C-alpha positions as YAML, in Angstrom:
chain: A
units: angstrom
residues:
- id: 1
  name: PHE
  ca: [-32.39, 149.49, 129.30]
- id: 2
  name: LEU
  ca: [-33.26, 146.85, 126.68]
- id: 3
  name: THR
  ca: [-29.61, 145.82, 126.28]
- id: 4
  name: GLU
  ca: [-29.24, 145.34, 130.05]
- id: 5
  name: TRP
  ca: [-32.55, 143.44, 130.19]
- id: 6
  name: ILE
  ca: [-31.49, 141.03, 127.40]
- id: 7
  name: ASN
  ca: [-28.06, 140.46, 128.97]
- id: 8
  name: ARG
  ca: [-29.64, 139.83, 132.39]
- id: 9
  name: THR
  ca: [-32.18, 137.41, 130.89]
- id: 10
  name: LEU
  ca: [-29.58, 135.48, 128.88]
- id: 11
  name: LYS
  ca: [-26.76, 135.66, 131.42]
- id: 12
  name: GLU
  ca: [-26.74, 131.89, 132.09]
- id: 13
  name: GLU
  ca: [-26.46, 131.25, 128.36]
- id: 14
  name: HIS
  ca: [-23.33, 133.46, 128.18]
- id: 15
  name: ILE
  ca: [-24.87, 135.70, 125.53]
- id: 16
  name: VAL
  ca: [-23.79, 139.34, 125.65]
- id: 17
  name: VAL
  ca: [-25.45, 142.03, 123.54]
- id: 18
  name: LYS
  ca: [-23.47, 145.22, 122.95]
- id: 19
  name: SER
  ca: [-25.36, 146.79, 120.04]
- id: 20
  name: LEU
  ca: [-29.06, 146.34, 119.24]
- id: 21
  name: GLU
  ca: [-28.39, 147.06, 115.55]
- id: 22
  name: GLU
  ca: [-25.50, 144.60, 115.20]
- id: 23
  name: ASP
  ca: [-26.54, 141.79, 117.58]
- id: 24
  name: ILE
  ca: [-30.28, 141.32, 116.96]
- id: 25
  name: TYR
  ca: [-30.69, 141.21, 113.17]
- id: 26
  name: ASP
  ca: [-29.57, 137.59, 112.55]
- id: 27
  name: GLY
  ca: [-32.17, 136.05, 114.91]
- id: 28
  name: LEU
  ca: [-29.74, 134.32, 117.31]
- id: 29
  name: VAL
  ca: [-30.49, 136.53, 120.32]
- id: 30
  name: LEU
  ca: [-34.22, 136.67, 119.54]
- id: 31
  name: HIS
  ca: [-34.27, 132.86, 119.34]
- id: 32
  name: HIS
  ca: [-32.68, 132.47, 122.79]
- id: 33
  name: LEU
  ca: [-34.83, 135.26, 124.24]
- id: 34
  name: LEU
  ca: [-38.13, 133.68, 123.16]
- id: 35
  name: GLU
  ca: [-37.07, 130.23, 124.35]
- id: 36
  name: ASN
  ca: [-36.02, 131.70, 127.70]
- id: 37
  name: LEU
  ca: [-39.01, 133.99, 128.31]
- id: 38
  name: GLY
  ca: [-41.82, 132.03, 126.72]
- id: 39
  name: SER
  ca: [-40.50, 128.46, 126.85]
- id: 40
  name: LEU
  ca: [-41.04, 128.43, 123.08]
- id: 41
  name: LYS
  ca: [-39.39, 125.69, 121.07]
- id: 42
  name: LEU
  ca: [-38.70, 127.06, 117.61]
- id: 43
  name: ASP
  ca: [-37.87, 124.70, 114.76]
- id: 44
  name: VAL
  ca: [-34.87, 126.67, 113.49]
- id: 45
  name: ASP
  ca: [-31.08, 126.31, 113.55]
- id: 46
  name: LYS
  ca: [-29.34, 127.97, 116.50]
- id: 47
  name: ILE
  ca: [-26.88, 129.72, 114.20]
- id: 48
  name: ALA
  ca: [-27.71, 131.02, 110.72]
- id: 49
  name: LEU
  ca: [-24.64, 132.21, 108.81]
- id: 50
  name: THR
  ca: [-26.02, 133.06, 105.36]
- id: 51
  name: GLU
  ca: [-28.53, 135.82, 104.61]
- id: 52
  name: LYS
  ca: [-30.96, 133.23, 103.22]
- id: 53
  name: LYS
  ca: [-30.80, 131.18, 106.44]
- id: 54
  name: GLN
  ca: [-31.13, 134.33, 108.56]
- id: 55
  name: ARG
  ca: [-34.23, 135.40, 106.60]
- id: 56
  name: GLN
  ca: [-35.78, 131.94, 107.03]
- id: 57
  name: LYS
  ca: [-34.98, 131.96, 110.75]
- id: 58
  name: LEU
  ca: [-36.38, 135.47, 111.26]
- id: 59
  name: THR
  ca: [-39.57, 134.50, 109.40]
- id: 60
  name: VAL
  ca: [-40.21, 131.64, 111.87]
- id: 61
  name: ILE
  ca: [-39.38, 133.91, 114.84]
- id: 62
  name: MET
  ca: [-41.63, 136.75, 113.61]
- id: 63
  name: GLU
  ca: [-44.53, 134.32, 113.10]
- id: 64
  name: ALA
  ca: [-44.07, 133.01, 116.65]
- id: 65
  name: VAL
  ca: [-43.97, 136.55, 118.08]
- id: 66
  name: ALA
  ca: [-47.11, 137.62, 116.18]
- id: 67
  name: LYS
  ca: [-48.89, 134.47, 117.41]
- id: 68
  name: CYS
  ca: [-47.83, 135.00, 121.06]
- id: 69
  name: LEU
  ca: [-48.74, 138.68, 121.02]
- id: 70
  name: GLN
  ca: [-51.95, 137.95, 119.08]
- id: 71
  name: LEU
  ca: [-51.17, 140.66, 116.55]
- id: 72
  name: GLU
  ca: [-52.39, 140.93, 112.98]
- id: 73
  name: GLU
  ca: [-49.85, 141.72, 110.28]
- id: 74
  name: SER
  ca: [-51.26, 145.26, 109.94]
- id: 75
  name: GLN
  ca: [-50.50, 145.92, 113.65]
- id: 76
  name: LEU
  ca: [-46.81, 145.03, 113.43]
- id: 77
  name: LYS
  ca: [-44.32, 147.89, 113.59]
- id: 78
  name: TRP
  ca: [-41.51, 145.66, 112.32]
- id: 79
  name: SER
  ca: [-40.91, 143.10, 109.59]
- id: 80
  name: VAL
  ca: [-38.41, 140.40, 108.67]
- id: 81
  name: GLU
  ca: [-36.81, 142.74, 106.15]
- id: 82
  name: SER
  ca: [-36.54, 145.73, 108.51]
- id: 83
  name: ILE
  ca: [-34.94, 143.63, 111.29]
- id: 84
  name: LEU
  ca: [-32.60, 142.00, 108.78]
- id: 85
  name: ALA
  ca: [-31.67, 145.49, 107.53]
- id: 86
  name: LYS
  ca: [-30.65, 146.46, 111.12]
- id: 87
  name: ASP
  ca: [-33.37, 149.11, 111.32]
- id: 88
  name: LEU
  ca: [-33.07, 150.40, 114.89]
- id: 89
  name: LEU
  ca: [-36.62, 151.75, 115.11]
- id: 90
  name: SER
  ca: [-38.15, 148.40, 114.08]
- id: 91
  name: THR
  ca: [-35.80, 146.55, 116.44]
- id: 92
  name: LEU
  ca: [-36.82, 148.77, 119.38]
- id: 93
  name: HIS
  ca: [-40.54, 148.29, 118.64]
- id: 94
  name: LEU
  ca: [-40.06, 144.51, 118.48]
- id: 95
  name: LEU
  ca: [-38.06, 144.26, 121.71]
- id: 96
  name: VAL
  ca: [-40.46, 146.55, 123.61]
- id: 97
  name: ALA
  ca: [-43.43, 144.43, 122.46]
- id: 98
  name: ILE
  ca: [-41.67, 141.20, 123.56]
- id: 99
  name: ALA
  ca: [-40.69, 142.73, 126.92]
- id: 100
  name: LYS
  ca: [-44.22, 144.04, 127.61]
- id: 101
  name: HIS
  ca: [-45.80, 140.68, 126.75]
- id: 102
  name: PHE
  ca: [-43.51, 138.33, 128.64]
- id: 103
  name: GLU
  ca: [-42.54, 140.66, 131.52]
- id: 104
  name: PRO
  ca: [-45.45, 143.11, 131.94]
- id: 105
  name: ASN
  ca: [-44.04, 144.38, 135.27]
- id: 106
  name: LEU
  ca: [-40.76, 145.42, 133.67]
- id: 107
  name: ALA
  ca: [-40.21, 149.12, 134.38]
- id: 108
  name: LEU
  ca: [-39.70, 150.24, 130.79]
- id: 109
  name: PRO
  ca: [-38.96, 153.99, 130.66]
- id: 110
  name: PRO
  ca: [-42.25, 155.65, 129.57]
- id: 111
  name: ASN
  ca: [-42.73, 158.43, 127.01]
- id: 112
  name: VAL
  ca: [-39.73, 157.44, 124.87]
- id: 113
  name: GLN
  ca: [-40.28, 159.04, 121.49]
- id: 114
  name: VAL
  ca: [-38.26, 159.76, 118.38]
- id: 115
  name: GLU
  ca: [-38.75, 162.14, 115.51]
- id: 116
  name: THR
  ca: [-38.82, 160.30, 112.20]
- id: 117
  name: ILE
  ca: [-38.04, 162.01, 108.92]
- id: 118
  name: THR
  ca: [-39.43, 160.43, 105.77]
- id: 119
  name: ILE
  ca: [-37.77, 161.41, 102.51]
- id: 120
  name: GLU
  ca: [-39.30, 160.56, 99.15]
- id: 121
  name: THR
  ca: [-38.38, 161.45, 95.60]
- id: 122
  name: THR
  ca: [-40.96, 163.38, 93.56]
- id: 123
  name: PRO
  ca: [-40.82, 164.92, 90.07]
- id: 124
  name: ARG
  ca: [-40.19, 168.28, 91.74]
- id: 125
  name: GLY
  ca: [-37.38, 167.02, 93.95]
- id: 126
  name: LEU
  ca: [-37.06, 165.55, 97.44]
- id: 127
  name: LYS
  ca: [-40.06, 165.77, 99.74]
- id: 128
  name: THR
  ca: [-39.60, 165.39, 103.50]
- id: 129
  name: SER
  ca: [-42.18, 164.87, 106.24]
- id: 130
  name: ASN
  ca: [-41.57, 164.78, 109.99]
- id: 131
  name: ALA
  ca: [-43.53, 162.79, 112.59]
- id: 132
  name: MET
  ca: [-43.20, 161.84, 116.27]
- id: 133
  name: GLU
  ca: [-43.26, 158.14, 117.05]
- id: 134
  name: TYR
  ca: [-43.60, 156.61, 120.50]
- id: 135
  name: ILE
  ca: [-41.27, 153.72, 121.36]
- id: 136
  name: THR
  ca: [-42.82, 153.18, 124.82]
- id: 137
  name: GLU
  ca: [-46.28, 154.12, 126.01]
- id: 138
  name: ASN
  ca: [-47.32, 157.55, 127.11]
- id: 139
  name: LYS
  ca: [-47.24, 157.58, 130.92]
- id: 140
  name: GLU
  ca: [-50.60, 159.37, 131.14]
- id: 141
  name: ASN
  ca: [-52.21, 156.64, 129.02]
- id: 142
  name: ILE
  ca: [-50.69, 153.92, 131.23]
- id: 143
  name: GLU
  ca: [-51.99, 155.58, 134.41]
- id: 144
  name: ALA
  ca: [-55.45, 155.98, 132.90]
- id: 145
  name: GLN
  ca: [-55.51, 152.27, 132.00]
- id: 146
  name: SER
  ca: [-54.30, 151.19, 135.44]
- id: 147
  name: LYS
  ca: [-57.21, 152.99, 137.09]
- id: 148
  name: ASP
  ca: [-59.65, 150.79, 135.21]
- id: 149
  name: ASP
  ca: [-57.93, 147.42, 135.57]
- id: 150
  name: ALA
  ca: [-60.16, 144.66, 134.22]
- id: 151
  name: PHE
  ca: [-59.56, 142.36, 137.21]
- id: 152
  name: ASP
  ca: [-60.40, 145.15, 139.69]
- id: 153
  name: GLU
  ca: [-63.74, 145.50, 137.92]
- id: 154
  name: LEU
  ca: [-64.34, 141.75, 138.08]
- id: 155
  name: PHE
  ca: [-63.58, 141.51, 141.81]
- id: 156
  name: SER
  ca: [-65.95, 144.37, 142.54]
- id: 157
  name: CYS
  ca: [-68.80, 142.42, 140.93]
- id: 158
  name: ALA
  ca: [-71.69, 141.23, 143.06]
- id: 159
  name: PRO
  ca: [-71.62, 137.58, 144.31]
- id: 160
  name: ASP
  ca: [-74.00, 136.55, 141.55]
- id: 161
  name: LYS
  ca: [-71.29, 137.43, 139.02]
- id: 162
  name: LEU
  ca: [-68.84, 134.88, 140.49]
- id: 163
  name: ASP
  ca: [-69.19, 132.63, 137.44]
- id: 164
  name: ALA
  ca: [-68.11, 135.49, 135.19]
- id: 165
  name: VAL
  ca: [-65.08, 136.14, 137.43]
- id: 166
  name: GLU
  ca: [-64.06, 132.44, 137.35]
- id: 167
  name: LYS
  ca: [-64.50, 132.33, 133.58]
- id: 168
  name: ALA
  ca: [-62.28, 135.39, 133.12]
- id: 169
  name: LEU
  ca: [-59.61, 133.96, 135.46]
- id: 170
  name: LEU
  ca: [-59.67, 130.62, 133.64]
- id: 171
  name: GLN
  ca: [-59.15, 132.41, 130.33]
- id: 172
  name: PHE
  ca: [-56.24, 134.36, 131.84]
- id: 173
  name: VAL
  ca: [-54.61, 131.22, 133.31]
- id: 174
  name: ASN
  ca: [-54.97, 129.18, 130.12]
- id: 175
  name: GLN
  ca: [-53.57, 132.01, 128.02]
- id: 176
  name: HIS
  ca: [-50.29, 131.56, 129.90]
- id: 177
  name: VAL
  ca: [-50.07, 127.87, 130.87]
- id: 178
  name: GLY
  ca: [-51.33, 126.98, 127.40]
- id: 179
  name: LYS
  ca: [-47.77, 127.72, 126.23]
- id: 180
  name: LEU
  ca: [-46.77, 124.63, 128.26]
- id: 181
  name: GLU
  ca: [-49.55, 122.64, 126.58]
- id: 182
  name: LEU
  ca: [-51.63, 122.63, 129.79]
- id: 183
  name: ASN
  ca: [-55.34, 123.29, 130.12]
- id: 184
  name: VAL
  ca: [-57.18, 124.30, 133.29]
- id: 185
  name: LYS
  ca: [-60.92, 123.60, 133.48]
- id: 186
  name: ASP
  ca: [-61.58, 123.81, 137.23]
- id: 187
  name: ILE
  ca: [-59.82, 126.41, 139.37]
- id: 188
  name: LYS
  ca: [-60.74, 124.77, 142.70]
- id: 189
  name: SER
  ca: [-59.48, 121.26, 141.98]
- id: 190
  name: GLN
  ca: [-56.58, 121.94, 139.59]
- id: 191
  name: PHE
  ca: [-54.95, 124.58, 141.79]
- id: 192
  name: SER
  ca: [-55.11, 122.56, 145.01]
- id: 193
  name: ASP
  ca: [-51.76, 120.77, 144.60]
- id: 194
  name: GLY
  ca: [-49.80, 123.94, 143.73]
- id: 195
  name: VAL
  ca: [-48.39, 122.61, 140.43]
- id: 196
  name: ILE
  ca: [-50.39, 124.84, 138.06]
- id: 197
  name: LEU
  ca: [-49.85, 127.81, 140.39]
- id: 198
  name: LEU
  ca: [-46.05, 127.34, 140.32]
- id: 199
  name: LEU
  ca: [-45.95, 126.93, 136.54]
- id: 200
  name: LEU
  ca: [-48.17, 130.01, 136.11]
- id: 201
  name: ILE
  ca: [-45.88, 132.10, 138.33]
- id: 202
  name: GLY
  ca: [-42.89, 130.96, 136.27]
- id: 203
  name: GLN
  ca: [-44.61, 131.92, 133.02]
- id: 204
  name: LEU
  ca: [-45.70, 135.35, 134.28]
- id: 205
  name: GLU
  ca: [-42.42, 136.21, 135.98]
- id: 206
  name: GLY
  ca: [-40.30, 134.88, 133.12]
- id: 207
  name: TYR
  ca: [-38.18, 132.31, 134.94]
- id: 208
  name: PHE
  ca: [-37.74, 128.55, 134.87]
- id: 209
  name: LEU
  ca: [-38.53, 126.63, 138.05]
- id: 210
  name: ASN
  ca: [-36.09, 123.83, 138.76]
- id: 211
  name: LEU
  ca: [-38.08, 120.58, 138.77]
- id: 212
  name: ARG
  ca: [-36.08, 119.42, 141.81]
- id: 213
  name: ASN
  ca: [-37.52, 122.27, 143.88]
- id: 214
  name: PHE
  ca: [-41.12, 121.05, 143.75]
- id: 215
  name: PHE
  ca: [-43.25, 117.97, 143.11]
- id: 216
  name: LEU
  ca: [-44.58, 117.90, 139.54]
- id: 217
  name: THR
  ca: [-46.85, 114.95, 140.38]
- id: 218
  name: PRO
  ca: [-47.45, 115.23, 144.16]
- id: 219
  name: ALA
  ca: [-48.53, 111.95, 145.74]
- id: 220
  name: SER
  ca: [-49.42, 113.17, 149.23]
- id: 221
  name: THR
  ca: [-50.84, 116.14, 151.13]
- id: 222
  name: THR
  ca: [-47.34, 116.92, 152.41]
- id: 223
  name: GLU
  ca: [-45.99, 117.22, 148.85]
- id: 224
  name: MET
  ca: [-48.98, 119.37, 147.83]
- id: 225
  name: LEU
  ca: [-48.38, 121.68, 150.82]
- id: 226
  name: HIS
  ca: [-44.71, 121.93, 149.87]
- id: 227
  name: ASN
  ca: [-45.73, 123.14, 146.39]
- id: 228
  name: VAL
  ca: [-48.25, 125.68, 147.70]
- id: 229
  name: ASN
  ca: [-45.81, 127.01, 150.31]
- id: 230
  name: LEU
  ca: [-43.13, 127.43, 147.62]
- id: 231
  name: ALA
  ca: [-45.62, 129.31, 145.41]
- id: 232
  name: LEU
  ca: [-46.55, 131.65, 148.29]
- id: 233
  name: GLU
  ca: [-42.85, 132.26, 149.03]
- id: 234
  name: LEU
  ca: [-42.19, 133.18, 145.38]
- id: 235
  name: LEU
  ca: [-45.17, 135.56, 145.36]
- id: 236
  name: ALA
  ca: [-44.00, 137.19, 148.59]
- id: 237
  name: GLU
  ca: [-40.40, 137.53, 147.32]
- id: 238
  name: GLY
  ca: [-41.71, 139.14, 144.13]
- id: 239
  name: GLY
  ca: [-43.69, 141.69, 146.17]
- id: 240
  name: LEU
  ca: [-46.98, 140.29, 144.82]
- id: 241
  name: LEU
  ca: [-48.40, 139.02, 148.11]
- id: 242
  name: ASN
  ca: [-48.75, 141.51, 150.94]
- id: 243
  name: PHE
  ca: [-51.29, 139.64, 153.06]
- id: 244
  name: PRO
  ca: [-51.12, 136.22, 154.78]
- id: 245
  name: VAL
  ca: [-52.56, 133.18, 152.99]
- id: 246
  name: ASN
  ca: [-53.18, 129.83, 154.71]
- id: 247
  name: SER
  ca: [-51.45, 127.29, 152.48]
- id: 248
  name: GLU
  ca: [-53.60, 124.46, 153.85]
...
């Protein structure tokens, strides 16, 4: 699933992954993946041939991932060394975390687990311990979380809580368009021309919108309406809008 997802995402860049162990460890695919999904510009060479260069490149990539995912070092289930060593378990954890963050609607197979066997040397000989480790989330946990969606709770608030709803939505919007160095302060005025809405959709859905398809700096009501109509079309095509919205 992850191999197909990476190949589909990087198809236009003519990158083909055949083995997660052999094709991920040097940072090349991860570099392209982050630039494609998160519009991240990483200050590293495209190709790193020596182990030293690969380690340096992976360090920059891992720092960017941890920053995007807002994870502390103690929460990471991978490291520069484990990825460089072609550790499949670490590679799977990393790719699943990237996929969940940048494409939350991706239908990752749930309940994927592996049995890990840890072997250590002791004065009395080899000691082994077995444990089950989840690669993807437990389906029951996902369903329990979906029942209590934070936005559902916000929209069920009384009218006097509207400020709290707007504040939460602003935080959500800025978390994503902030990657494009944009900042939204007023939902009513800054969404009216459709530009922020289009860029937000692109960030959430993980695709790049061709600048020729919309007006980045609309100068008239007609151009604004064009942007909003395009945004509504994209939402409808993605199955995210199942009720009519007046673009005007």
